[in-house]
Coordinates of C-alpha atoms in Angstrom, one line a residue:
M199 CA 0.0 0.0 0.0
N200 CA 1.1 3.6 -0.8
W201 CA 0.8 6.3 1.8
H202 CA 0.7 10.1 2.1
I203 CA 1.4 11.3 5.6
Q204 CA 0.5 14.8 6.1
G205 CA 0.2 17.4 9.0
G206 CA 3.0 15.8 11.1
R207 CA 6.3 17.2 12.2
I208 CA 8.9 15.2 10.5
L209 CA 12.5 14.7 11.9
T210 CA 15.3 16.0 9.6
D211 CA 18.9 16.4 10.3
R212 CA 18.1 20.1 11.1
G213 CA 15.2 19.3 13.5
L214 CA 11.5 18.8 13.2
A215 CA 9.8 20.3 10.1
S216 CA 6.1 20.5 9.2
A217 CA 6.0 18.6 5.9
D218 CA 4.3 15.8 4.1
L219 CA 5.9 12.3 3.7
N220 CA 5.3 10.0 0.8
I221 CA 5.7 6.1 0.7
T222 CA 5.6 4.1 -2.5
G223 CA 6.1 0.3 -2.2
G224 CA 7.4 0.4 1.2
I225 CA 10.1 3.0 0.3
L226 CA 10.1 6.8 1.2
S227 CA 9.6 8.8 -2.0
E228 CA 9.7 12.5 -3.0
V229 CA 6.5 12.1 -5.1
Q230 CA 3.0 11.1 -3.9
A231 CA 2.0 7.9 -5.5
S232 CA -1.4 7.6 -7.2
H233 CA -4.2 6.0 -5.1
A234 CA -2.2 6.7 -1.9
S235 CA -4.0 6.5 1.3
T236 CA -3.7 9.7 3.6
I237 CA -2.7 9.6 7.2
D238 CA -3.6 12.7 9.2
A239 CA -0.5 13.1 11.5
D240 CA -1.6 16.5 12.8
G241 CA -0.1 17.0 16.3
L242 CA 2.2 14.1 16.0
L243 CA 6.0 13.6 15.5
V244 CA 7.1 11.5 12.6
L245 CA 10.3 9.9 13.5
P246 CA 12.7 7.1 12.1
G247 CA 11.9 3.8 13.7
I248 CA 14.1 2.6 16.6
V249 CA 16.9 0.2 15.6
D250 CA 17.7 -1.9 18.6
I251 CA 20.9 -3.8 18.2
H252 CA 21.2 -5.4 21.7
G253 CA 18.2 -6.5 23.6
D254 CA 17.4 -9.6 25.7
G255 CA 14.0 -8.6 27.0
F256 CA 12.7 -11.7 25.3
E257 CA 14.2 -13.8 28.0
R258 CA 11.6 -12.6 30.5
Q259 CA 8.9 -13.9 28.1
I260 CA 10.5 -17.3 28.0
M261 CA 11.3 -17.5 31.7
P262 CA 9.4 -14.9 33.7
R263 CA 10.4 -16.6 37.0
P264 CA 13.4 -18.8 37.7
G265 CA 12.7 -22.4 36.5
V266 CA 9.3 -21.3 34.9
R267 CA 9.6 -21.7 31.1
F268 CA 7.2 -21.0 28.3
D269 CA 7.1 -22.0 24.6
T270 CA 9.7 -20.1 22.7
A271 CA 7.5 -19.3 19.7
L272 CA 4.9 -17.8 22.1
A273 CA 7.5 -15.8 23.7
L274 CA 8.8 -14.5 20.4
K275 CA 5.3 -13.4 19.2
D276 CA 4.6 -11.7 22.6
T277 CA 7.9 -10.0 22.3
D278 CA 7.1 -8.9 18.7
R279 CA 4.1 -7.1 19.9
Q280 CA 6.1 -5.3 22.7
L281 CA 8.7 -4.1 20.3
V282 CA 6.4 -2.5 17.8
A283 CA 4.3 -1.0 20.4
N284 CA 7.4 0.7 21.7
G285 CA 8.5 2.0 18.4
V286 CA 11.1 -0.6 17.6
T287 CA 11.1 -1.4 13.9
T288 CA 14.4 -3.4 13.7
A289 CA 15.5 -5.6 16.6
F290 CA 18.5 -7.8 17.1
H291 CA 17.7 -10.4 19.7
G292 CA 20.7 -10.8 22.0
V293 CA 20.9 -14.7 22.3
T294 CA 23.6 -15.6 24.8
V295 CA 25.4 -18.9 24.1
S296 CA 27.1 -19.8 27.3
W297 CA 28.7 -22.8 29.1
E298 CA 25.9 -22.5 31.7
P299 CA 22.9 -24.9 31.5
G300 CA 19.4 -23.4 31.5
L301 CA 18.2 -20.2 30.0
R302 CA 21.5 -19.3 28.3
S303 CA 22.7 -22.8 27.3
L304 CA 23.4 -23.9 23.8
E305 CA 20.2 -26.0 23.9
A306 CA 18.1 -22.9 24.8
A307 CA 19.9 -20.9 22.0
K308 CA 19.0 -23.6 19.4
Q309 CA 15.4 -23.5 20.4
L310 CA 15.3 -19.7 20.0
V311 CA 17.3 -19.5 16.7
G312 CA 15.1 -22.3 15.2
A313 CA 11.8 -20.5 16.4
L314 CA 13.1 -17.2 15.0
C315 CA 14.0 -18.7 11.6
D316 CA 10.6 -20.3 11.4
L317 CA 8.7 -17.1 12.6
R318 CA 10.7 -14.2 11.2
D319 CA 8.7 -13.6 8.1
A320 CA 5.5 -13.5 10.2
L321 CA 6.8 -11.1 12.8
S322 CA 5.9 -7.4 12.5
C323 CA 9.2 -6.1 13.6
D324 CA 12.3 -6.8 11.4
T325 CA 13.8 -9.3 13.9
R326 CA 17.4 -10.5 13.6
L327 CA 20.0 -12.2 15.7
H328 CA 22.8 -10.8 18.0
L329 CA 24.8 -13.9 18.9
R330 CA 26.5 -13.3 22.3
W331 CA 29.2 -15.9 22.6
E332 CA 30.7 -16.4 26.0
T333 CA 34.3 -16.8 25.3
F334 CA 34.7 -19.7 27.7
A335 CA 31.9 -21.6 26.0
L336 CA 34.6 -23.6 24.1
D337 CA 32.4 -26.7 23.3
Q338 CA 29.6 -24.4 22.0
M339 CA 31.7 -22.4 19.6
A340 CA 31.3 -24.7 16.5
Q341 CA 27.5 -24.2 16.6
V342 CA 28.0 -20.4 16.9
I343 CA 30.3 -20.5 13.9
Q344 CA 27.6 -22.4 11.8
W345 CA 25.0 -19.8 12.8
L346 CA 27.2 -16.9 11.5
S347 CA 26.2 -17.9 8.0
L348 CA 22.5 -17.4 8.6
S349 CA 20.6 -14.9 6.5
P350 CA 20.3 -12.1 7.4
R351 CA 23.8 -12.3 8.9
P352 CA 23.7 -12.2 12.7
I353 CA 25.7 -9.6 14.7
V354 CA 28.1 -11.5 16.9
A355 CA 29.6 -10.2 20.2
L356 CA 32.5 -11.6 22.2
N357 CA 31.5 -11.8 25.8
D358 CA 33.7 -12.8 28.8
H359 CA 31.7 -12.8 32.0
T360 CA 33.8 -15.7 33.4
T361 CA 37.0 -14.0 34.0
G362 CA 35.3 -11.2 36.0
S363 CA 33.3 -13.7 38.0
V364 CA 36.5 -15.4 39.1
L365 CA 39.1 -12.7 39.4
N366 CA 36.9 -9.7 40.4
G367 CA 34.6 -11.4 42.9
T368 CA 31.5 -11.0 40.8
I369 CA 30.5 -14.6 41.6
A370 CA 30.2 -13.7 45.2
R371 CA 27.6 -11.1 44.5
K372 CA 25.7 -12.8 41.7
I373 CA 26.0 -16.6 42.5
G374 CA 22.3 -16.8 43.5
Q375 CA 21.1 -15.2 40.2
M376 CA 23.4 -17.1 38.1
A377 CA 22.6 -20.3 39.8
E378 CA 18.9 -19.7 39.5
R379 CA 19.2 -18.9 35.8
S380 CA 21.1 -22.1 35.3
G381 CA 18.9 -24.4 37.4
L382 CA 21.8 -25.3 39.6
S383 CA 22.4 -25.0 43.3
R384 CA 25.1 -22.6 44.4
E385 CA 27.5 -25.4 45.1
E386 CA 26.9 -27.0 41.7
Y387 CA 27.3 -23.7 40.0
R388 CA 30.7 -23.1 41.7
T389 CA 31.9 -26.5 40.7
L390 CA 31.0 -26.0 37.1
L391 CA 32.7 -22.6 37.1
D392 CA 35.9 -24.1 38.5
Q393 CA 35.8 -26.7 35.6
I394 CA 35.4 -24.0 33.1
W395 CA 38.0 -21.8 34.5
S396 CA 40.6 -24.7 34.3
R397 CA 40.4 -24.5 30.4
R398 CA 41.3 -20.8 30.3
A399 CA 44.5 -21.4 28.3
E400 CA 42.3 -22.5 25.4
V401 CA 40.3 -19.3 25.3
A402 CA 42.5 -16.9 23.4
I403 CA 42.9 -19.3 20.4
A404 CA 39.1 -19.8 20.3
I405 CA 38.5 -16.1 20.3
E406 CA 40.9 -15.6 17.4
Q407 CA 39.2 -18.4 15.4
L408 CA 35.7 -17.1 15.8
A409 CA 36.7 -13.5 15.1
A410 CA 38.5 -14.6 11.9
T411 CA 35.4 -16.5 10.8
A412 CA 33.2 -13.5 11.4
R413 CA 35.5 -11.2 9.5
A414 CA 35.6 -13.5 6.5
N415 CA 31.8 -14.0 6.7
G416 CA 30.9 -10.4 6.8
N417 CA 29.4 -10.5 10.3
V418 CA 29.5 -7.3 12.4
L419 CA 31.7 -8.1 15.3
L420 CA 31.4 -6.4 18.7
A421 CA 33.2 -6.7 22.0
H422 CA 31.2 -6.7 25.2
D423 CA 32.2 -5.4 28.8
E424 CA 35.7 -4.3 27.8
A425 CA 37.5 -3.4 31.0
S426 CA 40.4 -1.3 29.8
P427 CA 41.8 0.5 26.8
E428 CA 44.2 -2.4 26.3
E429 CA 41.2 -4.7 25.9
R430 CA 39.8 -2.3 23.4
M431 CA 43.0 -2.4 21.5
Y432 CA 43.0 -6.2 21.6
Y433 CA 39.5 -6.6 20.3
R434 CA 39.9 -3.9 17.8
A435 CA 42.8 -5.8 16.3
L436 CA 40.4 -8.8 16.0
G437 CA 37.9 -6.7 14.0
A438 CA 35.5 -5.8 16.8
K439 CA 34.3 -2.4 15.4
A440 CA 32.4 -1.1 18.5
S441 CA 32.8 -1.3 22.3
E442 CA 29.6 -2.6 23.8
F443 CA 29.1 -1.6 27.4
P444 CA 32.6 -0.7 28.3
L445 CA 33.2 -0.9 32.1
T446 CA 35.3 2.2 32.4
L447 CA 35.4 5.8 31.1
E448 CA 39.0 5.3 30.0
T449 CA 37.8 2.4 27.7
A450 CA 35.0 4.5 26.2
K451 CA 37.4 7.3 25.6
A452 CA 39.9 4.9 23.9
A453 CA 37.1 3.9 21.6
R454 CA 35.9 7.3 20.8
Q455 CA 39.3 8.7 20.2
M456 CA 39.6 6.2 17.4
G457 CA 36.2 7.1 16.0
E458 CA 34.6 4.0 17.1
D459 CA 31.0 3.5 18.4
V460 CA 30.3 3.0 22.1
I461 CA 27.1 1.2 22.9
L462 CA 25.3 1.6 26.3
G463 CA 21.9 0.7 27.7
A464 CA 18.8 3.0 27.4
P465 CA 17.4 1.8 30.7
N466 CA 20.5 3.4 32.3
V467 CA 19.3 6.7 31.0
V468 CA 15.6 6.2 32.1
R469 CA 16.5 5.0 35.6
G470 CA 19.1 7.7 36.2
G471 CA 22.1 5.4 36.2
S472 CA 23.3 1.7 35.9
H473 CA 21.7 -0.8 38.1
N474 CA 25.1 -2.5 38.6
G475 CA 27.4 0.4 39.1
A476 CA 28.6 0.6 35.5
L477 CA 29.0 3.9 33.5
N478 CA 26.3 6.5 33.7
A479 CA 24.9 6.6 30.2
T480 CA 23.6 10.2 30.5
E481 CA 27.0 11.5 31.5
A482 CA 28.7 9.5 28.8
I483 CA 26.4 11.0 26.2
R484 CA 26.9 14.4 27.4
A485 CA 30.7 13.9 27.2
G486 CA 30.5 12.5 23.7
L487 CA 31.4 9.1 24.9
C488 CA 28.3 7.1 23.8
T489 CA 26.9 7.0 20.3
V490 CA 24.3 4.1 20.5
L491 CA 21.6 3.3 23.0
T492 CA 19.9 -0.1 23.1
S493 CA 16.9 -1.6 24.9
D494 CA 19.3 -4.0 26.9
Y495 CA 16.6 -5.6 29.0
H496 CA 13.7 -3.1 28.6
Y497 CA 11.9 -2.4 25.4
P498 CA 10.3 0.9 26.3
S499 CA 13.6 2.6 27.2
P500 CA 15.0 3.7 23.9
L501 CA 12.0 5.9 23.2
H502 CA 11.8 7.2 26.7
A503 CA 15.6 7.8 27.0
A504 CA 15.5 9.9 23.9
F505 CA 12.9 12.2 25.4
R506 CA 14.6 12.4 28.7
L507 CA 17.9 13.4 27.0
S508 CA 16.2 16.1 24.8
S509 CA 12.9 17.5 23.7
P510 CA 11.4 17.9 20.3
G511 CA 12.0 21.6 20.1
A512 CA 15.6 21.5 21.2
S513 CA 18.4 21.9 18.7
D514 CA 20.1 18.6 19.7
F515 CA 17.0 16.4 19.4
P516 CA 18.1 15.0 15.9
L517 CA 21.5 14.0 17.4
I518 CA 19.8 12.4 20.4
W519 CA 17.3 10.5 18.2
D520 CA 20.3 9.3 16.1
L521 CA 21.4 7.4 19.2
V522 CA 18.4 5.0 18.9
S523 CA 17.9 5.0 15.1
A524 CA 20.6 6.2 12.6
N525 CA 23.6 5.2 14.6
P526 CA 22.6 1.7 15.5
A527 CA 21.6 1.2 11.9
R528 CA 25.0 2.2 10.8
V529 CA 26.8 0.0 13.3
A530 CA 24.7 -3.0 12.2
G531 CA 25.6 -2.3 8.5
L532 CA 22.0 -1.4 7.6
D533 CA 22.3 1.6 5.4
D534 CA 18.6 1.4 4.2
R535 CA 17.0 2.7 7.4
G536 CA 17.4 5.2 10.3
L537 CA 16.7 8.4 8.4
L538 CA 13.5 9.8 6.8
V539 CA 14.9 10.5 3.3
A540 CA 13.9 9.3 -0.1
G541 CA 15.1 5.9 -1.1
R542 CA 15.2 4.5 2.5
R543 CA 12.8 2.0 3.9
A544 CA 9.6 3.4 5.3
D545 CA 10.4 2.3 8.9
L546 CA 9.0 5.0 11.0
I547 CA 6.8 5.8 14.0
L548 CA 4.2 8.5 14.8
V549 CA 4.6 9.7 18.4
D550 CA 2.3 11.8 20.6
A551 CA 4.6 13.8 22.8
G552 CA 1.9 15.9 24.5
D553 CA 3.2 14.5 27.7
P554 CA 7.0 14.7 27.4
E555 CA 7.5 12.5 30.4
H556 CA 5.6 9.7 28.8
P557 CA 5.7 9.9 24.9
R558 CA 3.3 7.5 23.3
V559 CA 3.7 5.6 20.2
V560 CA 0.4 6.1 18.1
A561 CA 1.5 4.0 15.1
T562 CA 4.5 2.0 13.9
M563 CA 5.2 1.3 10.2
V564 CA 7.7 -1.3 9.0
H565 CA 8.7 -1.3 5.4
G566 CA 5.6 0.7 4.6
Q567 CA 3.2 -1.5 6.5
I568 CA 1.3 -0.4 9.5
V569 CA 2.1 -3.0 12.2
Y570 CA 0.9 -1.1 15.3
S571 CA -1.8 1.5 15.8
S572 CA -3.2 2.9 19.0
G573 CA -5.7 5.6 18.1
L574 CA -4.5 6.4 14.5
S575 CA -7.5 4.7 13.1
R576 CA -9.8 7.2 14.8
R577 CA -8.0 10.1 13.1
P578 CA -9.4 11.4 9.9
T579 CA -8.2 9.6 6.7
V580 CA -8.6 10.3 3.0
G581 CA -8.6 7.6 0.4
T582 CA -8.4 3.9 1.2
T583 CA -9.6 2.9 4.6
M584 CA -7.0 2.5 7.2
P585 CA -6.2 -1.3 7.6
V586 CA -6.7 -3.0 10.8
N587 CA -3.3 -3.0 12.5
K588 CA -1.5 -6.3 13.1
A589 CA -0.2 -5.7 16.6
S590 CA -2.4 -3.5 18.7

């Protein structure tokens, strides 16, 4: 279906402008197509759709309580509705492949990858994979390497939570949470961790092998939880193009000094700080040390973080919105979305910002299709009748 969106304030690189927007065959166009349906966006903001390159909120749909599991396909469908209702038009599900049993085991990852491959074409959000490989998951690496060839190509991130658990005492603070997630007792978890740690001499070679495969295969490679500028240098040499959740300001500065992207969590902004004592995302953004915000574990946060950091009338609003749209699209290698310019995909959202504390997504469009609508159908339209939305 072709669309003509009129009366809204459209986000450009210079700010919000009152203008019309045309969509032909799912693509933004400079010319209104014949027989286009008109959407009256009076009083609404028209913004590029949110591109979420790191989100594991779906885990709460699979296991809402420790040991309580639900069908993976059901969880993905429910997650899909949450995504588009919160303005996310492209999502990379952060699937952790760990040496742990339970929610983040290889078996759980196989279920999710299989279900997503089966369901992807039926989902409203353009949903992709972000494979988070725990670098001590040596026996699981072969399967991760196989998944790198999936289409569309997954993002792959190198994660090492094991070293920190052993050397930095993280295990003492999080042993209960980790054991519950794994379905083990605390004693069983400690025993397993000791066994995994005993193979640490094999880890560096495995990292280099997986990184080489990702480079050759064209996967976007990220590094997670880097603890120092030296670690950033190490992972940079392996091809990791961005620093995901760096643990120190010095690490973030080392990445930005090289023109690299730094990825932090939008919930950090919404909550006023990190829940685990990591970098303050708002302060990092103000200092120019963060270029991408992700949902992390909470799908409403990217939208709300942007409005907390700026307001539609402010001169920096386009740059702030880039944190959740254009910049993550660039990091993911998706040059067909993130900006409302002719030739790009019509991935966009209509937002009611009348209450700046709680902006509301009125409609979400993915590749020119309305996949979520809350109140839009009650607004005046001209031409073809507004279709029933798929996700409201």
